[in-house]
Amino acid sequence: GGLGPTEDDITRESLANALGRPLVYKPELEDEIRSRFSQYGRQMPEINKRQAWIPEGAESMKNPNGSAPGILIETGESLIAAFPGPPRELKPMFADFLSPRLEKFRRGEIFRRCLRVTGMGESAVDEKIAGIYQRYSDVSVTILFNRVDIEIHLSTQITNGAAILSELSEEIKNALGVAVYSLDGRTMEEVIGGLLTERNETLSVAESCTGGLVGMRLTSIAGSSRYFIGGVVAYSNEIKNSQLGVKQDTLAKYGAVSEQAALEMAEGVLSRFGTDHAISVTGIAGPDGGTSEKPVGTVFIAYAGKYPKSVKHLKVPGDRELIRWRSSQAVLELLRRQIIKQ
């Protein structure tokens, strides 16, 4: 990062200083930056001219998703690349410009595999699989935690690496069971999309504490309109009642955060949208709103549809953001398991 136009963006100056080279003004870069602003009907602020200066002898990398050009410098056996920080800008630039240039530095093919595990902690995963991957001395294994699941990264440079990683992946899958939902790095929303597409089935969602996060994740996948019909974000009791048909008696007796409310939410959106499957989530994301009976992190998720109804009570750890994301993962996992066990 640090290739933007503001005073705190000092990467280009620091890079030039480290290499003992002056910064050189490139008028063609300024033209490209101005053109990008004009495409959106905006005038380029003069401060953005800073982005047209790059170290002497450097190449610029076009940025199709932002204003900051990348910088590429080859010095003998070294290749130095500087990118804008936002992933949506960095990733395509890396693939289009840097990756081809790295071929001459390659010291043999690297085989990689990413497995994704949900519903288990990092230490629990390692406890079950350490004895397996330790037998594969030529394979590098990294176990990473993110906000919704555990990623197991496998890599090797041995000749038959693809076959070895496939073998190891199957052993890990057998050890962890149904908790492994992806052997190829696909996210939960991608896996759900694949399952629904294969079966030509549809889905609707009812959300409270996640505030539309489940729908957002589902629709982040291209082609999701084939299977995701829509959803209702029902934050208040009035909307749960009027839009989803959650009974007033249920809300009065059990509360909006309850097994009964979650199930009626799923049944309500299923009935109104006419889909094959429906899922719901309601809970207390915090930091306020918890009680001794229902503390922050109390979440209920439910499934209704062509398979037997299911409701789960979760105790989700973390702050507000983590609770929301982990709840969205849990309800999608509930759907996945309902589908694959049939």
Short mmCIF file of C-alpha atoms in Angstrom, two decimals:
data_model
loop_
_atom_site.label_atom_id
_atom_site.label_comp_id
_atom_site.label_asym_id
_atom_site.label_seq_id
_atom_site.Cartn_x
_atom_site.Cartn_y
_atom_site.Cartn_z
CA GLY A 1 0.00 0.00 0.00
CA GLY A 2 0.93 3.65 0.31
CA LEU A 3 0.62 4.52 -3.38
CA GLY A 4 -2.26 6.93 -2.93
CA PRO A 5 -2.19 10.72 -3.40
CA THR A 6 -2.12 11.90 0.22
CA GLU A 7 0.83 13.00 2.34
CA ASP A 8 0.90 9.76 4.32
CA ASP A 9 1.40 7.73 1.11
CA ILE A 10 5.20 7.56 1.13
CA THR A 11 5.92 4.24 -0.57
CA ARG A 12 7.12 5.69 -3.91
CA GLU A 13 9.44 8.16 -2.17
CA SER A 14 10.76 5.51 0.23
CA LEU A 15 11.37 3.07 -2.62
CA ALA A 16 13.24 5.69 -4.64
CA ASN A 17 15.37 6.62 -1.62
CA ALA A 18 16.19 2.99 -0.84
CA LEU A 19 17.36 2.41 -4.42
CA GLY A 20 19.19 5.74 -4.69
CA ARG A 21 17.08 6.80 -7.67
CA PRO A 22 15.19 10.04 -8.34
CA LEU A 23 11.46 10.16 -8.89
CA VAL A 24 10.52 10.77 -12.53
CA TYR A 25 7.30 12.42 -13.71
CA LYS A 26 5.30 10.41 -16.29
CA PRO A 27 2.75 12.60 -18.10
CA GLU A 28 1.06 9.54 -19.61
CA LEU A 29 0.29 8.32 -16.09
CA GLU A 30 -1.34 11.61 -15.23
CA ASP A 31 -3.44 11.34 -18.40
CA GLU A 32 -4.58 7.84 -17.41
CA ILE A 33 -5.51 8.99 -13.91
CA ARG A 34 -7.43 12.00 -15.24
CA SER A 35 -9.23 9.75 -17.72
CA ARG A 36 -10.32 7.40 -14.94
CA PHE A 37 -11.80 10.30 -12.96
CA SER A 38 -13.60 11.64 -16.05
CA GLN A 39 -15.19 8.24 -16.66
CA TYR A 40 -17.13 8.80 -13.47
CA GLY A 41 -17.93 12.43 -14.27
CA ARG A 42 -15.43 13.76 -11.74
CA GLN A 43 -12.58 16.26 -11.88
CA MET A 44 -9.24 14.88 -10.79
CA PRO A 45 -7.93 16.69 -7.68
CA GLU A 46 -4.50 18.14 -8.37
CA ILE A 47 -3.08 16.16 -5.47
CA ASN A 48 -3.49 13.00 -7.56
CA LYS A 49 -0.66 14.20 -9.82
CA ARG A 50 1.65 12.72 -7.17
CA GLN A 51 0.71 9.30 -8.48
CA ALA A 52 2.32 10.10 -11.84
CA TRP A 53 5.82 10.12 -10.24
CA ILE A 54 7.70 6.81 -10.10
CA PRO A 55 11.33 5.86 -9.42
CA GLU A 56 13.69 6.23 -12.37
CA GLY A 57 13.86 3.03 -14.43
CA ALA A 58 10.64 1.65 -12.95
CA GLU A 59 7.66 0.39 -14.91
CA SER A 60 4.12 1.34 -14.02
CA MET A 61 1.34 -1.23 -13.70
CA LYS A 62 -2.14 -0.25 -14.81
CA ASN A 63 -4.80 -0.33 -12.14
CA PRO A 64 -8.21 -1.18 -13.69
CA ASN A 65 -10.06 -0.69 -10.39
CA GLY A 66 -8.50 2.43 -8.90
CA SER A 67 -6.42 5.53 -9.47
CA ALA A 68 -3.06 4.39 -8.08
CA PRO A 69 -0.70 2.81 -10.65
CA GLY A 70 1.54 0.05 -9.39
CA ILE A 71 5.32 0.19 -9.58
CA LEU A 72 7.57 -2.59 -10.89
CA ILE A 73 11.38 -2.47 -10.73
CA GLU A 74 13.71 -5.22 -11.93
CA THR A 75 17.30 -4.99 -10.69
CA GLY A 76 19.43 -7.94 -11.64
CA GLU A 77 18.16 -10.95 -9.75
CA SER A 78 15.61 -8.94 -7.81
CA LEU A 79 12.09 -7.90 -8.72
CA ILE A 80 10.44 -5.20 -6.60
CA ALA A 81 6.71 -4.62 -6.90
CA ALA A 82 4.57 -2.06 -5.10
CA PHE A 83 0.78 -2.25 -5.28
CA PRO A 84 -2.15 -0.23 -3.99
CA GLY A 85 -3.47 -1.77 -0.80
CA PRO A 86 -7.18 -2.52 -1.45
CA PRO A 87 -7.57 -6.21 -2.38
CA ARG A 88 -9.96 -5.49 -5.26
CA GLU A 89 -7.19 -3.42 -6.85
CA LEU A 90 -4.17 -5.47 -5.79
CA LYS A 91 -5.37 -8.96 -6.76
CA PRO A 92 -6.08 -8.42 -10.49
CA MET A 93 -2.89 -6.36 -10.85
CA PHE A 94 -0.86 -9.15 -9.27
CA ALA A 95 -2.41 -11.74 -11.60
CA ASP A 96 -2.13 -9.66 -14.79
CA PHE A 97 1.21 -7.92 -14.34
CA LEU A 98 3.40 -9.50 -11.69
CA SER A 99 2.60 -13.19 -11.96
CA PRO A 100 3.85 -13.53 -15.58
CA ARG A 101 7.08 -11.77 -14.66
CA LEU A 102 7.73 -14.22 -11.84
CA GLU A 103 8.04 -17.18 -14.21
CA LYS A 104 11.75 -16.65 -14.79
CA PHE A 105 12.35 -16.74 -11.02
CA ARG A 106 10.48 -20.01 -10.61
CA ARG A 107 12.52 -22.87 -9.16
CA GLY A 108 10.05 -25.63 -9.99
CA GLU A 109 6.29 -25.96 -9.83
CA ILE A 110 4.56 -25.32 -6.53
CA PHE A 111 1.44 -27.38 -5.85
CA ARG A 112 -1.11 -25.92 -3.45
CA ARG A 113 -4.36 -26.98 -1.86
CA CYS A 114 -6.66 -25.17 0.59
CA LEU A 115 -9.18 -27.00 2.76
CA ARG A 116 -11.85 -25.18 4.73
CA VAL A 117 -13.28 -26.39 8.02
CA THR A 118 -16.21 -24.98 9.96
CA GLY A 119 -17.55 -25.56 13.45
CA MET A 120 -14.15 -26.39 14.95
CA GLY A 121 -11.40 -24.35 16.59
CA GLU A 122 -7.81 -24.11 15.35
CA SER A 123 -6.35 -26.22 18.16
CA ALA A 124 -9.07 -28.88 17.84
CA VAL A 125 -8.34 -29.19 14.11
CA ASP A 126 -4.60 -29.51 14.65
CA GLU A 127 -5.08 -32.06 17.41
CA LYS A 128 -6.94 -34.34 15.01
CA ILE A 129 -4.70 -33.98 11.97
CA ALA A 130 -1.16 -33.28 13.24
CA GLY A 131 -0.32 -36.99 13.28
CA ILE A 132 -1.44 -37.22 9.66
CA TYR A 133 0.36 -34.30 8.03
CA GLN A 134 3.55 -34.89 10.04
CA ARG A 135 4.04 -38.08 8.01
CA TYR A 136 4.31 -35.96 4.86
CA SER A 137 7.73 -34.38 5.38
CA ASP A 138 7.79 -32.78 1.91
CA VAL A 139 4.50 -30.94 2.42
CA SER A 140 4.26 -27.56 4.12
CA VAL A 141 1.11 -27.24 6.25
CA THR A 142 -0.29 -24.01 7.66
CA ILE A 143 -3.48 -23.83 9.73
CA LEU A 144 -5.09 -20.40 9.76
CA PHE A 145 -8.07 -19.01 11.66
CA ASN A 146 -10.32 -16.43 10.09
CA ARG A 147 -13.55 -14.97 11.39
CA VAL A 148 -15.80 -17.76 10.10
CA ASP A 149 -13.73 -20.92 9.63
CA ILE A 150 -10.34 -22.64 9.67
CA GLU A 151 -8.19 -22.81 6.56
CA ILE A 152 -5.68 -25.62 6.07
CA HIS A 153 -3.08 -24.65 3.47
CA LEU A 154 -1.00 -27.41 1.91
CA SER A 155 1.93 -26.84 -0.46
CA THR A 156 4.79 -28.84 -1.93
CA GLN A 157 7.33 -28.71 -4.76
CA ILE A 158 7.93 -32.44 -5.18
CA THR A 159 7.40 -33.94 -8.63
CA ASN A 160 4.17 -35.78 -7.87
CA GLY A 161 2.90 -32.96 -5.66
CA ALA A 162 -0.64 -32.87 -7.02
CA ALA A 163 -1.21 -36.54 -6.22
CA ILE A 164 0.39 -36.24 -2.79
CA LEU A 165 -1.77 -33.24 -1.82
CA SER A 166 -4.88 -35.03 -3.05
CA GLU A 167 -3.99 -38.04 -0.89
CA LEU A 168 -3.27 -35.91 2.17
CA SER A 169 -6.48 -33.92 1.66
CA GLU A 170 -8.55 -37.09 1.69
CA GLU A 171 -6.86 -38.27 4.89
CA ILE A 172 -7.58 -34.93 6.57
CA LYS A 173 -11.16 -35.01 5.35
CA ASN A 174 -11.65 -38.50 6.77
CA ALA A 175 -10.21 -37.41 10.11
CA LEU A 176 -12.34 -34.27 10.44
CA GLY A 177 -15.50 -35.60 8.82
CA VAL A 178 -18.36 -33.41 7.72
CA ALA A 179 -16.72 -30.32 9.24
CA VAL A 180 -14.58 -30.14 6.08
CA TYR A 181 -16.84 -28.33 3.64
CA SER A 182 -14.32 -27.45 0.94
CA LEU A 183 -11.29 -29.25 -0.48
CA ASP A 184 -10.53 -26.64 -3.13
CA GLY A 185 -10.59 -23.34 -1.25
CA ARG A 186 -14.19 -22.46 -2.08
CA THR A 187 -16.00 -20.39 0.52
CA MET A 188 -19.20 -21.49 2.23
CA GLU A 189 -21.33 -19.28 -0.02
CA GLU A 190 -19.69 -20.78 -3.10
CA VAL A 191 -20.30 -24.32 -1.81
CA ILE A 192 -23.95 -23.52 -1.06
CA GLY A 193 -24.34 -22.02 -4.52
CA GLY A 194 -22.90 -25.16 -6.08
CA LEU A 195 -25.19 -27.48 -4.14
CA LEU A 196 -28.31 -25.50 -5.00
CA THR A 197 -27.33 -25.14 -8.65
CA GLU A 198 -26.68 -28.87 -9.01
CA ARG A 199 -30.14 -29.62 -7.63
CA ASN A 200 -31.90 -26.75 -9.40
CA GLU A 201 -33.28 -25.65 -6.01
CA THR A 202 -34.02 -22.26 -4.50
CA LEU A 203 -33.38 -20.53 -1.19
CA SER A 204 -34.82 -17.66 0.84
CA VAL A 205 -33.56 -16.22 4.13
CA ALA A 206 -34.95 -14.43 7.18
CA GLU A 207 -32.44 -12.45 9.23
CA SER A 208 -32.49 -10.47 12.43
CA CYS A 209 -29.14 -10.05 14.21
CA THR A 210 -27.12 -10.54 11.00
CA GLY A 211 -28.92 -7.60 9.37
CA GLY A 212 -28.73 -8.91 5.79
CA LEU A 213 -25.23 -10.40 6.02
CA VAL A 214 -26.40 -13.87 4.94
CA GLY A 215 -28.08 -12.42 1.85
CA MET A 216 -25.01 -10.31 1.11
CA ARG A 217 -22.74 -13.34 1.23
CA LEU A 218 -25.01 -15.38 -1.00
CA THR A 219 -25.35 -12.63 -3.60
CA SER A 220 -21.60 -11.98 -3.68
CA ILE A 221 -21.39 -15.06 -5.92
CA ALA A 222 -21.94 -14.49 -9.64
CA GLY A 223 -25.02 -16.35 -10.86
CA SER A 224 -26.67 -16.44 -7.42
CA SER A 225 -29.94 -15.21 -8.96
CA ARG A 226 -30.46 -18.77 -10.20
CA TYR A 227 -31.03 -20.05 -6.68
CA PHE A 228 -31.31 -17.14 -4.22
CA ILE A 229 -34.82 -15.69 -4.44
CA GLY A 230 -34.64 -13.09 -1.68
CA GLY A 231 -34.91 -12.45 2.02
CA VAL A 232 -36.39 -10.41 4.82
CA VAL A 233 -34.32 -8.46 7.33
CA ALA A 234 -36.70 -8.39 10.28
CA TYR A 235 -35.05 -6.47 13.07
CA SER A 236 -38.13 -5.42 15.04
CA ASN A 237 -40.82 -7.64 16.51
CA GLU A 238 -43.42 -5.80 14.44
CA ILE A 239 -41.69 -6.78 11.19
CA LYS A 240 -41.16 -10.34 12.37
CA ASN A 241 -44.90 -10.53 12.93
CA SER A 242 -46.20 -8.62 9.91
CA GLN A 243 -43.71 -9.76 7.26
CA LEU A 244 -42.78 -13.24 8.45
CA GLY A 245 -45.85 -14.32 10.38
CA VAL A 246 -44.11 -14.89 13.70
CA LYS A 247 -46.99 -15.17 16.17
CA GLN A 248 -47.51 -12.45 18.76
CA ASP A 249 -47.97 -15.19 21.35
CA THR A 250 -44.57 -16.62 20.42
CA LEU A 251 -42.88 -13.26 20.80
CA ALA A 252 -44.62 -12.57 24.09
CA LYS A 253 -43.98 -15.98 25.61
CA TYR A 254 -40.54 -16.92 24.27
CA GLY A 255 -39.09 -13.67 22.90
CA ALA A 256 -37.68 -12.76 19.52
CA VAL A 257 -34.45 -14.57 20.34
CA SER A 258 -35.77 -18.07 20.81
CA GLU A 259 -36.02 -21.45 19.16
CA GLN A 260 -39.71 -20.89 18.48
CA ALA A 261 -39.20 -17.48 16.84
CA ALA A 262 -36.34 -18.74 14.67
CA LEU A 263 -38.42 -21.62 13.36
CA GLU A 264 -41.44 -19.43 12.64
CA MET A 265 -39.17 -16.96 10.83
CA ALA A 266 -37.90 -19.76 8.56
CA GLU A 267 -41.39 -21.10 7.99
CA GLY A 268 -42.69 -17.62 7.27
CA VAL A 269 -40.13 -16.72 4.63
CA LEU A 270 -40.50 -20.20 3.08
CA SER A 271 -44.24 -19.69 2.74
CA ARG A 272 -44.00 -16.16 1.38
CA PHE A 273 -41.21 -16.79 -1.12
CA GLY A 274 -42.20 -20.32 -2.16
CA THR A 275 -38.63 -21.64 -2.21
CA ASP A 276 -37.29 -25.17 -1.77
CA HIS A 277 -35.30 -24.16 1.30
CA ALA A 278 -35.41 -21.37 3.89
CA ILE A 279 -33.06 -20.47 6.72
CA SER A 280 -33.32 -17.96 9.55
CA VAL A 281 -31.13 -16.42 12.22
CA THR A 282 -32.01 -14.39 15.31
CA GLY A 283 -29.81 -13.50 18.26
CA ILE A 284 -28.06 -10.97 20.46
CA ALA A 285 -24.92 -9.61 18.80
CA GLY A 286 -24.13 -7.11 21.54
CA PRO A 287 -22.47 -5.32 23.04
CA ASP A 288 -25.80 -4.51 24.75
CA GLY A 289 -29.04 -6.42 24.98
CA GLY A 290 -27.87 -9.50 26.82
CA THR A 291 -29.45 -10.88 30.00
CA SER A 292 -28.50 -13.58 32.46
CA GLU A 293 -30.80 -16.01 30.64
CA LYS A 294 -29.81 -14.86 27.18
CA PRO A 295 -26.33 -13.32 27.25
CA VAL A 296 -24.63 -11.63 24.30
CA GLY A 297 -23.79 -14.32 21.76
CA THR A 298 -27.07 -16.18 22.21
CA VAL A 299 -28.17 -17.10 18.69
CA PHE A 300 -30.84 -19.35 17.23
CA ILE A 301 -30.75 -20.61 13.65
CA ALA A 302 -33.40 -22.61 11.85
CA TYR A 303 -34.12 -24.48 8.62
CA ALA A 304 -37.45 -25.16 6.94
CA GLY A 305 -38.14 -26.59 3.52
CA LYS A 306 -38.22 -29.86 1.62
CA TYR A 307 -36.20 -31.62 4.33
CA PRO A 308 -37.07 -32.02 8.05
CA LYS A 309 -37.18 -28.79 10.07
CA SER A 310 -34.19 -28.05 12.25
CA VAL A 311 -33.43 -25.48 14.96
CA LYS A 312 -30.14 -24.91 16.80
CA HIS A 313 -29.22 -22.86 19.84
CA LEU A 314 -25.72 -21.40 19.60
CA LYS A 315 -23.46 -19.63 22.06
CA VAL A 316 -21.29 -17.57 19.74
CA PRO A 317 -18.09 -16.00 21.14
CA GLY A 318 -16.58 -12.71 20.01
CA ASP A 319 -17.46 -9.08 19.55
CA ARG A 320 -20.43 -7.79 17.58
CA GLU A 321 -18.81 -8.24 14.17
CA LEU A 322 -17.55 -11.75 14.93
CA ILE A 323 -20.91 -12.84 16.33
CA ARG A 324 -22.68 -11.63 13.20
CA TRP A 325 -20.23 -13.28 10.82
CA ARG A 326 -20.05 -16.54 12.78
CA SER A 327 -23.84 -16.66 12.96
CA SER A 328 -24.08 -16.22 9.20
CA GLN A 329 -21.60 -19.07 8.74
CA ALA A 330 -23.50 -21.30 11.16
CA VAL A 331 -26.84 -20.87 9.42
CA LEU A 332 -25.31 -21.54 6.00
CA GLU A 333 -23.63 -24.62 7.45
CA LEU A 334 -27.00 -25.77 8.81
CA LEU A 335 -28.37 -25.56 5.28
CA ARG A 336 -25.38 -27.41 3.83
CA ARG A 337 -25.74 -30.28 6.24
CA GLN A 338 -29.47 -30.54 5.63
CA ILE A 339 -28.78 -30.90 1.93
CA ILE A 340 -25.81 -33.29 1.96
CA LYS A 341 -27.27 -35.75 4.47
CA GLN A 342 -30.27 -36.50 2.29
#
